[in-house]
Amino acid sequence: MLVNEMVQLGAKRSGIRELFEYGLKRKAEVGAENVFDFSIGNPSVPAPQAVQEAYKALAARPDTVKVHGYTSATGAMSVREAVAKNLDERFHCGARAQNLFFTCGAAPALMSTMKAMRVEGAEFIVLAPYFPEYPTFIHAVGGKMVTVPANTEDFDLHVEEVEPYFTEHTQAILVNSPNNPSGVVYKKEALEALAELLRKKSAEYGHPIYLIADEPYRELVFDGYETPFIPNLYENTVVCYSWSKSLSLPGERIGYVYVPDRCADSVDLFNAVAGSARALGHICAPATSQYIVEQCCGVMPNIKAYDENRKTLYEALTGYGYTCVYPHGAFYMLIKAPFGTALEFSEKAKEYNILVPPCEPFGCPGYLRLSTCVSHDMILRSLPAFKALIEQGC
Ligand code: PLP
């Protein structure tokens, strides 16, 4: 006998992956240059040169037993020290090696953090639009997801709209900024207002309400925007970070949980994160990836290509009559289905070899997500198809 729920979860393909695979098939049929695949969030910018050099240096090291060996479950001490130092230098947050737990990317960081907080009846507030794995993660740890609907005026954080969703069971709120899929970057003032609300609600219910900052896109910001470092604004913040997007290393599976000293019950919480990770089968984050980020945690991504892509797409598509959300961060852009439901529009777009996933799984019906981490050439080639699609469909 198998666990039916898990069989179904494993058998159910993500719509984005399905679209991506359909694209591969279609490319074989009509030629790769005629398919415009905006489905998947795989960074298109190569990892920085410093990463390649760090790999070469790592490969040349004589102590291969150490390079490829287990590290401690929390991460190698030299790596934790280097990353903590970098965080402290950039954000003046007093980060220490002891606050960092290295994980196989942001996804397990989120799982371990939520599992650590999942007391009986725990509720996790999620702001739509959200990363489509959140419902699976929260369900898997036994929590209840409470969704704040998206404000489709600007997709920004409006604290007064969040307040009604708190209950005595609220354990944490997940904040993902820069946001996947909207590209919106929450401003400091809005986050400060959220911090005030969280303090008020924590006092009202008599227990700390944590903020889980899901930040794989922290460094991917444009137009002079900055991503406020949330632990500096709200004491009970836990950061889940990865280098999947910033250093273009999604397949290397490397990230961390940062539990600041000033977080409520920080030592217990850190231990609970470590314990939860252990219960989920964590042994250690990949050792080679750890040593790479030890060398490269100060390296900033080259975001020029993403910046150009979003501008070209936004200008062209709005010119044709699409309604788009201007992204100030990450590498996605939301467009509103100009006719039909988002699913219907996505199906119609396939006839033009445009692959764009609907945002129902992101908690944002009526919208679709364009991944702008693609080649600029492909964007330029896709524009006549986008124009024909809206002209024909309306
Ligand atoms: N959180 C968000 C908002 C994401 O977009 C992603 C990946 O796309 C993740 C978490 C998972 O990141 P990782 O690949 O580091 O596990």
PDB file of C-alpha atoms in Angstrom, residues 80 84 93-101 256-262 266 270:
ATOM      1  CA  ARG A  80      28.873  30.169   7.699  1.00  0.00           C
ATOM      2  CA  ALA A  84      27.536  35.952   8.131  1.00  0.00           C
ATOM      3  CA  CYS A  93      22.493  43.168  11.196  1.00  0.00           C
ATOM      4  CA  GLY A  94      25.013  41.578  13.568  1.00  0.00           C
ATOM      5  CA  ALA A  95      24.751  38.212  11.770  1.00  0.00           C
ATOM      6  CA  ARG A  96      27.015  35.504  13.203  1.00  0.00           C
ATOM      7  CA  ALA A  97      27.902  32.085  11.847  1.00  0.00           C
ATOM      8  CA  GLN A  98      25.718  30.588  14.602  1.00  0.00           C
ATOM      9  CA  ASN A  99      22.627  32.195  13.058  1.00  0.00           C
ATOM     10  CA  LEU A 100      22.983  30.440   9.701  1.00  0.00           C
ATOM     11  CA  PHE A 101      21.730  26.995   8.787  1.00  0.00           C
ATOM     12  CA  TYR A 256      20.283  29.080   4.094  1.00  0.00           C
ATOM     13  CA  VAL A 257      17.941  29.894   6.942  1.00  0.00           C
ATOM     14  CA  TYR A 258      19.025  32.953   8.928  1.00  0.00           C
ATOM     15  CA  VAL A 259      17.638  33.128  12.465  1.00  0.00           C
ATOM     16  CA  PRO A 260      18.807  36.465  13.933  1.00  0.00           C
ATOM     17  CA  ASP A 261      19.761  36.661  17.605  1.00  0.00           C
ATOM     18  CA  ARG A 262      16.982  39.127  18.300  1.00  0.00           C
ATOM     19  CA  SER A 266      16.159  32.374  18.661  1.00  0.00           C
ATOM     20  CA  PHE A 270      17.426  27.652  15.305  1.00  0.00           C
TER      21      PHE A 270
END
